[in-house]
Short mmCIF file of C-alpha atoms and ligand atoms in Angstrom, two decimals:
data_model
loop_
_atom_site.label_atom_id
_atom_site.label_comp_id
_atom_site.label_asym_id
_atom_site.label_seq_id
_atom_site.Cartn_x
_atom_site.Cartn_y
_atom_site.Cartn_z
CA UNK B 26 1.16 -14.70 41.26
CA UNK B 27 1.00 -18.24 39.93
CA UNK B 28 3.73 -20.27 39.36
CA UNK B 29 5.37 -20.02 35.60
CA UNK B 30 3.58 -16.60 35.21
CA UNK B 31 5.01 -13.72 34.02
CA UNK B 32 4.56 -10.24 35.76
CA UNK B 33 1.72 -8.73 34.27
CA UNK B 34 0.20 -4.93 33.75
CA UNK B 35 -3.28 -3.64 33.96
CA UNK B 36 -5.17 -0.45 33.37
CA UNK B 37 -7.95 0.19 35.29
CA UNK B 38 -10.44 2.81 34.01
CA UNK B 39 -11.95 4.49 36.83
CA UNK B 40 -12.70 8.33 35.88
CA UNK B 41 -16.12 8.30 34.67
CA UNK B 42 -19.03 10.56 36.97
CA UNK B 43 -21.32 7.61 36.71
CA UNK B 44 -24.15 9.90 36.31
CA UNK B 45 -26.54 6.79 36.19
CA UNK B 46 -25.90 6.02 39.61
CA UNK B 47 -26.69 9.41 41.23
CA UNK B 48 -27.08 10.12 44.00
CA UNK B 49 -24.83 7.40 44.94
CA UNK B 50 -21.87 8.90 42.86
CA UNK B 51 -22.11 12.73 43.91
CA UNK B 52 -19.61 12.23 46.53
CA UNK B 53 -18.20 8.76 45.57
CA UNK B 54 -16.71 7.71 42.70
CA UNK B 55 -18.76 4.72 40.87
CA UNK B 56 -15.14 2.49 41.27
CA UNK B 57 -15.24 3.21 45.11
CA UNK B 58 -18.98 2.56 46.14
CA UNK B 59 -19.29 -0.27 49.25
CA UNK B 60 -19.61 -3.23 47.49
CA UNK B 61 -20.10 -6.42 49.37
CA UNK B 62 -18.28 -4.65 51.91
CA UNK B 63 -15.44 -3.27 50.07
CA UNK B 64 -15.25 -0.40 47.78
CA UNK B 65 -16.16 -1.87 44.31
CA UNK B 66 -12.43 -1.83 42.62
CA UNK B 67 -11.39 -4.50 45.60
CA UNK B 68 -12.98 -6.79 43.92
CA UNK B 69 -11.13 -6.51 40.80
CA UNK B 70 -7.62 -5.87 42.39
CA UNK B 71 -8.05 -9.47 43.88
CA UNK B 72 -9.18 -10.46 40.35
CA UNK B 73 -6.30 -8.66 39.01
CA UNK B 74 -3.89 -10.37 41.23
CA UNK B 75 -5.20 -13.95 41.06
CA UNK B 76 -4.94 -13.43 37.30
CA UNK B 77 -0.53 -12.88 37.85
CA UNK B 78 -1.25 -8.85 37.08
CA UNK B 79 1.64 -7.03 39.71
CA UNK B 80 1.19 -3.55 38.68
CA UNK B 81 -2.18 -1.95 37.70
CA UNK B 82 -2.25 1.83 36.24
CA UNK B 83 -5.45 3.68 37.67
CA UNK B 84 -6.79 6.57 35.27
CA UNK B 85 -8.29 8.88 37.08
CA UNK B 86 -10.35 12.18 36.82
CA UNK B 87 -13.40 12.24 38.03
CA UNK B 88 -12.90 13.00 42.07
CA UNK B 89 -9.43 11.25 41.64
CA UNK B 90 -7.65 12.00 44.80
CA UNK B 91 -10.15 9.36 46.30
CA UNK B 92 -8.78 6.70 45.04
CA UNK B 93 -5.12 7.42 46.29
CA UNK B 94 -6.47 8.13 49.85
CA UNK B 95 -8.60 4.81 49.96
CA UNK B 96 -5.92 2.50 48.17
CA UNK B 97 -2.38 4.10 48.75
CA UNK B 98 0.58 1.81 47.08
CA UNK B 99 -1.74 -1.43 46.58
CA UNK B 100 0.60 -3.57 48.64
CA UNK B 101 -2.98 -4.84 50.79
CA UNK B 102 -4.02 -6.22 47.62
CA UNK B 103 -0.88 -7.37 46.84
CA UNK B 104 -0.20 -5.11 43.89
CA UNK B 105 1.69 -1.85 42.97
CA UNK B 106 -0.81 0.88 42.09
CA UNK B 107 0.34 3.89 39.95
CA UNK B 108 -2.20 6.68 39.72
CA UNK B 109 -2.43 8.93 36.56
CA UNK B 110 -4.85 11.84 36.49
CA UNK B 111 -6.69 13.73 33.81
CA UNK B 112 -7.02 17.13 34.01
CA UNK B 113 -10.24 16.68 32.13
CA UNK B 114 -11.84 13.44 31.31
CA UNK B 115 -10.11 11.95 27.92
CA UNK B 116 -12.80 9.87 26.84
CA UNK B 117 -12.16 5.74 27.36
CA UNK B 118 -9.34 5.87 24.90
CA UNK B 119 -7.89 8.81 25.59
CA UNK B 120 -7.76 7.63 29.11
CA UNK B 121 -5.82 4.70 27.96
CA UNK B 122 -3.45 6.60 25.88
CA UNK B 123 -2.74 8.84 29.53
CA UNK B 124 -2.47 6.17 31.71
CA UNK B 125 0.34 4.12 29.14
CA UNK B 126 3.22 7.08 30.86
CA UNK B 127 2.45 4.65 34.00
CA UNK B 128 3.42 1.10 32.42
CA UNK B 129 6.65 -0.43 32.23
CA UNK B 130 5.95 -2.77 29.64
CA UNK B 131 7.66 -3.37 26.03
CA UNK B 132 5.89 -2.75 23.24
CA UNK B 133 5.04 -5.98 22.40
CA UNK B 134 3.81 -7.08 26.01
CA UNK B 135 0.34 -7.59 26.74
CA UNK B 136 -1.34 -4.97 28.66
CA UNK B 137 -5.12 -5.48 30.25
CA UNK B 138 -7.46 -3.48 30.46
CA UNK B 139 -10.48 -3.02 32.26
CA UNK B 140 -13.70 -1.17 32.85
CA UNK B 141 -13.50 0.11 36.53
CA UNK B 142 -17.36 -1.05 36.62
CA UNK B 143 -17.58 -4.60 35.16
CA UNK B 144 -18.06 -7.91 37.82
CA UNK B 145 -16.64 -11.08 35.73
CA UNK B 146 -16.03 -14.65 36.75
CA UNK B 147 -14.19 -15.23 33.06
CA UNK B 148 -10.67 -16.47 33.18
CA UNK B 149 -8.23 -13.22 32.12
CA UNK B 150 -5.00 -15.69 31.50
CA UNK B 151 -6.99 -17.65 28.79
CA UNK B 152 -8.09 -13.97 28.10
CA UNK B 153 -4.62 -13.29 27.52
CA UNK B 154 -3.54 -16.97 25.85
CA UNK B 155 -5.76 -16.36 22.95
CA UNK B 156 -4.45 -12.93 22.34
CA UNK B 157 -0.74 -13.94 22.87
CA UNK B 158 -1.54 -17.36 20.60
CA UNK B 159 -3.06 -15.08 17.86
CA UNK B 160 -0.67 -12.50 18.27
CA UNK B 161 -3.33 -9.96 17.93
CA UNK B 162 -3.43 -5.90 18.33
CA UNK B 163 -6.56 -6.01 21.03
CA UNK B 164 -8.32 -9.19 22.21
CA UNK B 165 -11.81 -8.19 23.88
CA UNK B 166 -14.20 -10.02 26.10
CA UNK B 167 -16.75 -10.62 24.59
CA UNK B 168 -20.12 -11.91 26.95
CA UNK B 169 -24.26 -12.94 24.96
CA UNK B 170 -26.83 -10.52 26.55
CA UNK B 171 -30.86 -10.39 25.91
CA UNK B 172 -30.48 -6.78 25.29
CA UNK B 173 -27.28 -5.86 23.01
CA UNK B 174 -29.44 -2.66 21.84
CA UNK B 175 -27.83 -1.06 25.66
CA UNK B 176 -24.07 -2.11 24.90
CA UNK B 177 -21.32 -2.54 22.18
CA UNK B 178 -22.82 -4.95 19.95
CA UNK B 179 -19.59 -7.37 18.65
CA UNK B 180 -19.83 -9.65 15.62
CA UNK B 181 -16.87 -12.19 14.87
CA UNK B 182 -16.48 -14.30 11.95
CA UNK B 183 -16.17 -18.15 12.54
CA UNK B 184 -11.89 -17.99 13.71
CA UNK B 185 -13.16 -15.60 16.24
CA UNK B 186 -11.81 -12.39 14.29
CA UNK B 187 -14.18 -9.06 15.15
CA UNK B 188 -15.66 -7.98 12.15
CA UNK B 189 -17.13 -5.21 13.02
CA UNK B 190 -17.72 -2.84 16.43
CA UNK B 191 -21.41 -1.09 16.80
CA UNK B 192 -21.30 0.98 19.65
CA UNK B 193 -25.18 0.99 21.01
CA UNK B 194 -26.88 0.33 17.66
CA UNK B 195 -30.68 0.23 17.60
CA UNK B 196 -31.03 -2.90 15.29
CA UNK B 197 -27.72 -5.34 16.69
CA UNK B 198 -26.82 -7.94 14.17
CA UNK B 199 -25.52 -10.21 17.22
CA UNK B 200 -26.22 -10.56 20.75
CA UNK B 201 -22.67 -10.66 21.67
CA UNK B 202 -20.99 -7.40 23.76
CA UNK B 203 -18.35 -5.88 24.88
CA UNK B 204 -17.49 -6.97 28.10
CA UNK B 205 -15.07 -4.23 29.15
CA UNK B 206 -12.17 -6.39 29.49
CA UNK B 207 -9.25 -5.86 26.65
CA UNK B 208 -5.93 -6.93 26.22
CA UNK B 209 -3.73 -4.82 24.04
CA UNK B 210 -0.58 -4.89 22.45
CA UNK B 211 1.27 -2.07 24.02
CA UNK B 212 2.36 -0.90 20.67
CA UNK B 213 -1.32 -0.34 19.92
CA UNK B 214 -2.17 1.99 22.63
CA UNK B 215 1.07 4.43 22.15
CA UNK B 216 -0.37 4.30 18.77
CA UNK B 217 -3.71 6.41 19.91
CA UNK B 218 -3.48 10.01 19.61
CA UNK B 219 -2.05 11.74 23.27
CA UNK B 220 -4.32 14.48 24.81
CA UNK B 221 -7.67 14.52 22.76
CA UNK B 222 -10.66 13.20 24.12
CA UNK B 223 -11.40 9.66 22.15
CA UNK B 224 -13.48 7.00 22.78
CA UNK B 225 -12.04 3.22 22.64
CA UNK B 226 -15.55 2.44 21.67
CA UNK B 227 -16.83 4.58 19.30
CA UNK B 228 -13.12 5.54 17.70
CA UNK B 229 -10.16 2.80 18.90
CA UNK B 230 -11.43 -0.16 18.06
CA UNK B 231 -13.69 0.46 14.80
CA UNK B 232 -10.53 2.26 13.22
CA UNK B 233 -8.40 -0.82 14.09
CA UNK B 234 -10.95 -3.08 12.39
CA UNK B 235 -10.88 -0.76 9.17
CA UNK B 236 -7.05 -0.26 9.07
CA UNK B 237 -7.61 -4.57 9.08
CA UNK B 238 -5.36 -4.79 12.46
CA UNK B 239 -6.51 -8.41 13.88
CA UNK B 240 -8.81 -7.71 17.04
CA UNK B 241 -9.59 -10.68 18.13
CA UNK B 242 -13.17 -11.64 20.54
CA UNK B 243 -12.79 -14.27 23.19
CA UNK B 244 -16.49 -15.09 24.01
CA UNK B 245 -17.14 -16.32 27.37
CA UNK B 246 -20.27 -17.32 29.39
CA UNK B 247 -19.48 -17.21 33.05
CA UNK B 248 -20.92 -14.57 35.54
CA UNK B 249 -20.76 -11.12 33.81
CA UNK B 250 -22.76 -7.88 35.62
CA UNK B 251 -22.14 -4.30 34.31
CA UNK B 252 -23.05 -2.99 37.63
CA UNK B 253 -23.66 1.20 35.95
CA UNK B 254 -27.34 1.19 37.35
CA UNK B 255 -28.77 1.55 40.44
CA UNK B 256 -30.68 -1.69 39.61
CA UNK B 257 -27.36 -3.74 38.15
CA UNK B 258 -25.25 -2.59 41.51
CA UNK B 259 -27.98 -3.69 44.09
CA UNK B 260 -27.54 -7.33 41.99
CA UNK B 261 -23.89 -7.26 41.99
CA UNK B 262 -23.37 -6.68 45.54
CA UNK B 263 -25.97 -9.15 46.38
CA UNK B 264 -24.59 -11.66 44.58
CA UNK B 265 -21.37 -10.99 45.88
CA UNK B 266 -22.35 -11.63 49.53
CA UNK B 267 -24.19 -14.84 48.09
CA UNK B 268 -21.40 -15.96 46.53
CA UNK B 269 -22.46 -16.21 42.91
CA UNK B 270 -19.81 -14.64 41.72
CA UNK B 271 -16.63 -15.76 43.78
CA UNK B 272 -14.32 -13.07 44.69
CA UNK B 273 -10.90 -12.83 46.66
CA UNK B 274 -12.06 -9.16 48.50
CA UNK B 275 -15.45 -10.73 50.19
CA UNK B 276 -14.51 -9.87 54.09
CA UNK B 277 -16.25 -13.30 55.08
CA UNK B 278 -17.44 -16.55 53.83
CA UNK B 279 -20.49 -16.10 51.18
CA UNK B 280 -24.09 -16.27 52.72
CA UNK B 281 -27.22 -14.66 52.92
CA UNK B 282 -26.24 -11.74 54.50
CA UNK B 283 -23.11 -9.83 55.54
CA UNK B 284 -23.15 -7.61 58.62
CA UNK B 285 -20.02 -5.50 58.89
CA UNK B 286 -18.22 -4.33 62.02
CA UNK B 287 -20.99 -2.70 64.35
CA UNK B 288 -23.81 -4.07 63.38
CA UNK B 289 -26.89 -4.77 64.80
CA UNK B 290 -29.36 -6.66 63.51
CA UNK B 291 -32.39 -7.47 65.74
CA UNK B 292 -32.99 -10.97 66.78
CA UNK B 293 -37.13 -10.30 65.62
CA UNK B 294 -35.79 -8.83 62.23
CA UNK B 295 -35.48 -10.79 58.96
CA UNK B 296 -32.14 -10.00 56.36
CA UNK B 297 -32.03 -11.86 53.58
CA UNK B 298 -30.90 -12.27 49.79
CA UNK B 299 -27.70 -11.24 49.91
CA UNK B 300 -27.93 -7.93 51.57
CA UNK B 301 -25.30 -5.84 53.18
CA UNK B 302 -25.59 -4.80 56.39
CA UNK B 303 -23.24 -1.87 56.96
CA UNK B 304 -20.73 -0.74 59.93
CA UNK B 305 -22.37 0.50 62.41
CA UNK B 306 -25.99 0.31 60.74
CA UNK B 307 -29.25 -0.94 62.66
CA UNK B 308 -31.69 -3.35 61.80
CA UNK B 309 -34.71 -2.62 64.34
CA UNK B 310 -37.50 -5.31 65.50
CA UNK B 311 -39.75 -7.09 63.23
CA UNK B 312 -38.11 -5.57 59.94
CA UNK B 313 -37.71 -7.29 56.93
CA UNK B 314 -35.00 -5.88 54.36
CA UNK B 315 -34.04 -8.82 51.20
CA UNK B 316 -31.75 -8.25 48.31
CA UNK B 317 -30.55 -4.40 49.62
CA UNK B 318 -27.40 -2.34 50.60
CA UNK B 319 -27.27 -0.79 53.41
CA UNK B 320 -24.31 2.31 53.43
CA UNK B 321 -22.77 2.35 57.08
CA UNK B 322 -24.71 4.01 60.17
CA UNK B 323 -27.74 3.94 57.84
CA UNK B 324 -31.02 2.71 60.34
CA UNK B 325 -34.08 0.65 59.35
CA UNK B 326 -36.67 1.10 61.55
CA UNK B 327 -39.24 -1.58 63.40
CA UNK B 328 -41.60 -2.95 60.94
CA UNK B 329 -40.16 -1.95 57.69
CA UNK B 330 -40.07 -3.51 54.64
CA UNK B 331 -37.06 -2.82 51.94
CA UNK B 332 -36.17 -4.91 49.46
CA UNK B 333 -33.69 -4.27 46.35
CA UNK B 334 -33.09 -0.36 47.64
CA UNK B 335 -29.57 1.37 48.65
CA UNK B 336 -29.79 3.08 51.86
CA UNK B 337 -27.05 5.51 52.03
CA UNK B 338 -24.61 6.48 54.92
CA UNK B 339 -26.72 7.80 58.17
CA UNK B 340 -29.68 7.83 56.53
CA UNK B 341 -32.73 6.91 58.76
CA UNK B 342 -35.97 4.67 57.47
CA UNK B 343 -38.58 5.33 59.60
CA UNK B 344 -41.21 2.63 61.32
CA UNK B 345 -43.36 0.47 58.92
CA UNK B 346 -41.67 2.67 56.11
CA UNK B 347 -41.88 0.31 52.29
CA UNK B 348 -38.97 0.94 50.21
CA UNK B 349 -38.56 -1.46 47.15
CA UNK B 350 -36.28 -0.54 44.29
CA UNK B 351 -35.08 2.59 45.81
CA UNK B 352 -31.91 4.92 46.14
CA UNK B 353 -31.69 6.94 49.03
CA UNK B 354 -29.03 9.08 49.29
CA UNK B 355 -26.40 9.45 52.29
CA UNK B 356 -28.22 10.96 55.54
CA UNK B 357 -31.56 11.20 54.19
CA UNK B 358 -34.65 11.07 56.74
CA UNK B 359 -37.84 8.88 55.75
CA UNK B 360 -40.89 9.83 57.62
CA UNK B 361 -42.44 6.10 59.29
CA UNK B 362 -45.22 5.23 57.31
CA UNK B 363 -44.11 6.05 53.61
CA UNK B 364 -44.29 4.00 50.90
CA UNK B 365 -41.82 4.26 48.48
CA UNK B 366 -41.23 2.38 45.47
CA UNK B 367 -40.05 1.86 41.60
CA UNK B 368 -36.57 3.40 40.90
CA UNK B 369 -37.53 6.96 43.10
CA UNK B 370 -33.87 8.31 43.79
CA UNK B 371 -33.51 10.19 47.05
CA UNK B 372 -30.81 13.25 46.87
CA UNK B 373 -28.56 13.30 50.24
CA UNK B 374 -29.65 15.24 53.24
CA UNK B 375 -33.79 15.38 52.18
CA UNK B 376 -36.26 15.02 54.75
CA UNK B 377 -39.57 13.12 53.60
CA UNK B 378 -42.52 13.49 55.75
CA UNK B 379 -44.93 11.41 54.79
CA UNK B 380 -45.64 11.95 51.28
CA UNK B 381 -47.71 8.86 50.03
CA UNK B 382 -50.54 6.38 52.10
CA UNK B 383 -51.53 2.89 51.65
CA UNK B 384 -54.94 3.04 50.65
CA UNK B 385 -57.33 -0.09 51.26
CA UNK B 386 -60.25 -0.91 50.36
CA UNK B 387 -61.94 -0.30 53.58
CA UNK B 388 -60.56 2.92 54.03
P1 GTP E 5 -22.30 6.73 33.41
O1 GTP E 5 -22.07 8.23 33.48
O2 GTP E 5 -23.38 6.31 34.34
O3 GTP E 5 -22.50 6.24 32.00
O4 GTP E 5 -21.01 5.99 33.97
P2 GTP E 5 -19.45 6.21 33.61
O5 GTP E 5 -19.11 7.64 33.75
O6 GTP E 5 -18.67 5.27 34.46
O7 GTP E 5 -19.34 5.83 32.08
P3 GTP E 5 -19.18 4.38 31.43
O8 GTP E 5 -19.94 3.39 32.25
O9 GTP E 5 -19.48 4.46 30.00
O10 GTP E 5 -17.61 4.15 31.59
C1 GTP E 5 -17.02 2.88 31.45
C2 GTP E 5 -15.73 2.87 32.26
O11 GTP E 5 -14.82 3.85 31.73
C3 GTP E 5 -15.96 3.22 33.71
O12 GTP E 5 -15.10 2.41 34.47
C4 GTP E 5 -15.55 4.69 33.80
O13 GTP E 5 -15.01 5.02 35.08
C5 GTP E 5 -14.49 4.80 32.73
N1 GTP E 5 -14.45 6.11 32.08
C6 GTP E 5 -15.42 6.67 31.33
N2 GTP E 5 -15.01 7.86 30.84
C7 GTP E 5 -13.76 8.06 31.31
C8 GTP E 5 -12.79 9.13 31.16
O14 GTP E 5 -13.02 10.14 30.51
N3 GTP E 5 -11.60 8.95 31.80
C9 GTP E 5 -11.31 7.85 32.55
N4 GTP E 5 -10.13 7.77 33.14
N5 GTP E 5 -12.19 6.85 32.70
C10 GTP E 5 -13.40 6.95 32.09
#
């Protein structure tokens, strides 16, 4: 923790299905996927920790005895992990009302929380300044996006006060979000109703802003990636590896590519932008595979071409195969010659023959 900091608390939010990144998250929770190397939350612990948080509270319901198994106490990120379970998913507020029988804080301590599926490079302690110097019931992160229409859309007035919260609105009046980064009062969340589902979103934080409690924003424009779709968690983890976004977890310096224990690239091949190679997974001669994650014991064969795909655990690409902006499940089998391409998700354990030619003009 750094020096003249006090101990602080965190709530992760990790029990969502992430249904937009099946297949990925039909046997893995979204918080859990290999990321960079790491499952995804490792990232955030070391964020967590550099930011003087000791103890973070992990709400859990969706597959949640994952996360105990993978994790245990938290000591090897250097922070004390209590685990509190939903017997059916509460909703994002709800799920912070359940997980607030884990903390330890008083009610006027600032508690963080945090969307189990957010990449940030903003500062949480000045995060945590402003709401402490404002003395305010919720401070969020607020980030500018070219899109808003997808997120929370967040107007503030000029001190920085929210004046309103649009959850996914069709016309946004600003371009500012919701990051998924809050600090709370603690007071405020033993103030949400226990055991109903509730959404922070769409219920928390607009009531707040009627009832006129102060919820403050604290805009920031650093490196900000909601990594929810297939698309947005190829990018993190690439940038990751690359070392656009610095983080504590990254087994390795930053670079172009990260091969993990195992393996085996070949000397003819080409990996590039950013791309994962995974334990024990094979890159054979003369392939080319940019911008990608490759799941461990997954196997690219010679000649192919993949570029912003995830290749899942075992699965096999066959010879000269074209992949580009693809999902493939765990141990799925692709034909050689196929040509796969634009967002076509691959369910675990299919077989594809070959199911789509090149033509050419001189065919
Ligand atoms: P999609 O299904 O693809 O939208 O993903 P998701 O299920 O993760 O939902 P969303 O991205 O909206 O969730 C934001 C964060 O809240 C993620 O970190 C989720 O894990 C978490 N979350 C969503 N719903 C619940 C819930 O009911 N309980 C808990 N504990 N966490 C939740």
């Amino acid at each position: 923790m750094p020096p003249g900091r006090e101990a602080l608390e965190a709530i992760l939010l990790v029990g969502g299905q992430g249904t937009r990144l099946r297949p990925l998250t039909i046997g893995t929770p979204k918080p859990l996927l290999p990321t960079a190397g790491v499952p995804f939350l490792a990232h955030q612990f070391a964020k967590a920790a550099a930011a003087g948080i000791t103890h973070v509270v992990l709400a859990t319901a969706y597959r949640a005895s994952m996360f105990a198994e993978c994790f245990g106490d938290g000591a090897a990120f250097g922070l004390e992990i209590t685990y509190v379970h939903e017997a059916e998913p509460l909703g994002t507020g709800g799920a912070i009302r359940n997980a607030a029988a884990g903390l330890r804080s008083g009610p006027d301590s600032p508690v963080v929380v945090l969307n189990g599926d957010v990449l940030s490079g903003h500062d949480i302690s000045a995060q945590i300044d402003l709401h402490r110097k404002s003395d305010a019931a919720v401070t969020l992160h607020l980030v500018e996006v070219a899109d808003p229409a997808r997120f929370g859309c967040v107007p503030t007035d000029a001190d920085g006060r929210v004046t309103a919260f649009l959850e996914k609105t069709p016309n946004p009046v600003t371009n500012r979000i919701n990051a998924g980064c809050y600090v709370f009062r603690r007071s405020v969340i033993d103030e949400i109703p226990p055991g109903q589902v509730i959404s922070v979103e769409r219920v928390t934080f607009p009531d707040l802003i009627s009832a006129g409690a102060l919820v403050m924003g604290y805009p920031d424009s650093s490196y900000w990636l909601d990594v929810g779709t297939p698309e947005a968690f190829v990018q993190g983890s690439c940038d990751l590896v690359r070392g656009r976004l610095a983080s504590g977890a990254l087994p390795g310096a930053p670079g172009d590519l990260l091969a993990l224990e195992g393996a085996a690239v070949d000397p003819s091949a080409q990996v590039c932008g950013g791309t994962v190679v995974g334990a024990g997974a094979r890159v054979a001669a003369d392939a080319y595979v940019s911008g990608s994650v490759l799941f461990d014991a997954a196997s690219i064969g010679a000649g192919a071409r993949v570029s912003g795909s995830v290749i899942g655990r075992g699965t096999v690409v066959g010879e000269g195969v074209v992949l580009d902006g693809v999902v493939l499940g765990d141990e799925v089998h692709v034909a050689p010659g196929n040509e796969l391409r634009s967002g076509l998700r691959v369910w675990p354990g299919q077989t594809l023959g070959l199911t789509c030619v090149r033509f050419s003009s001189d065919a």
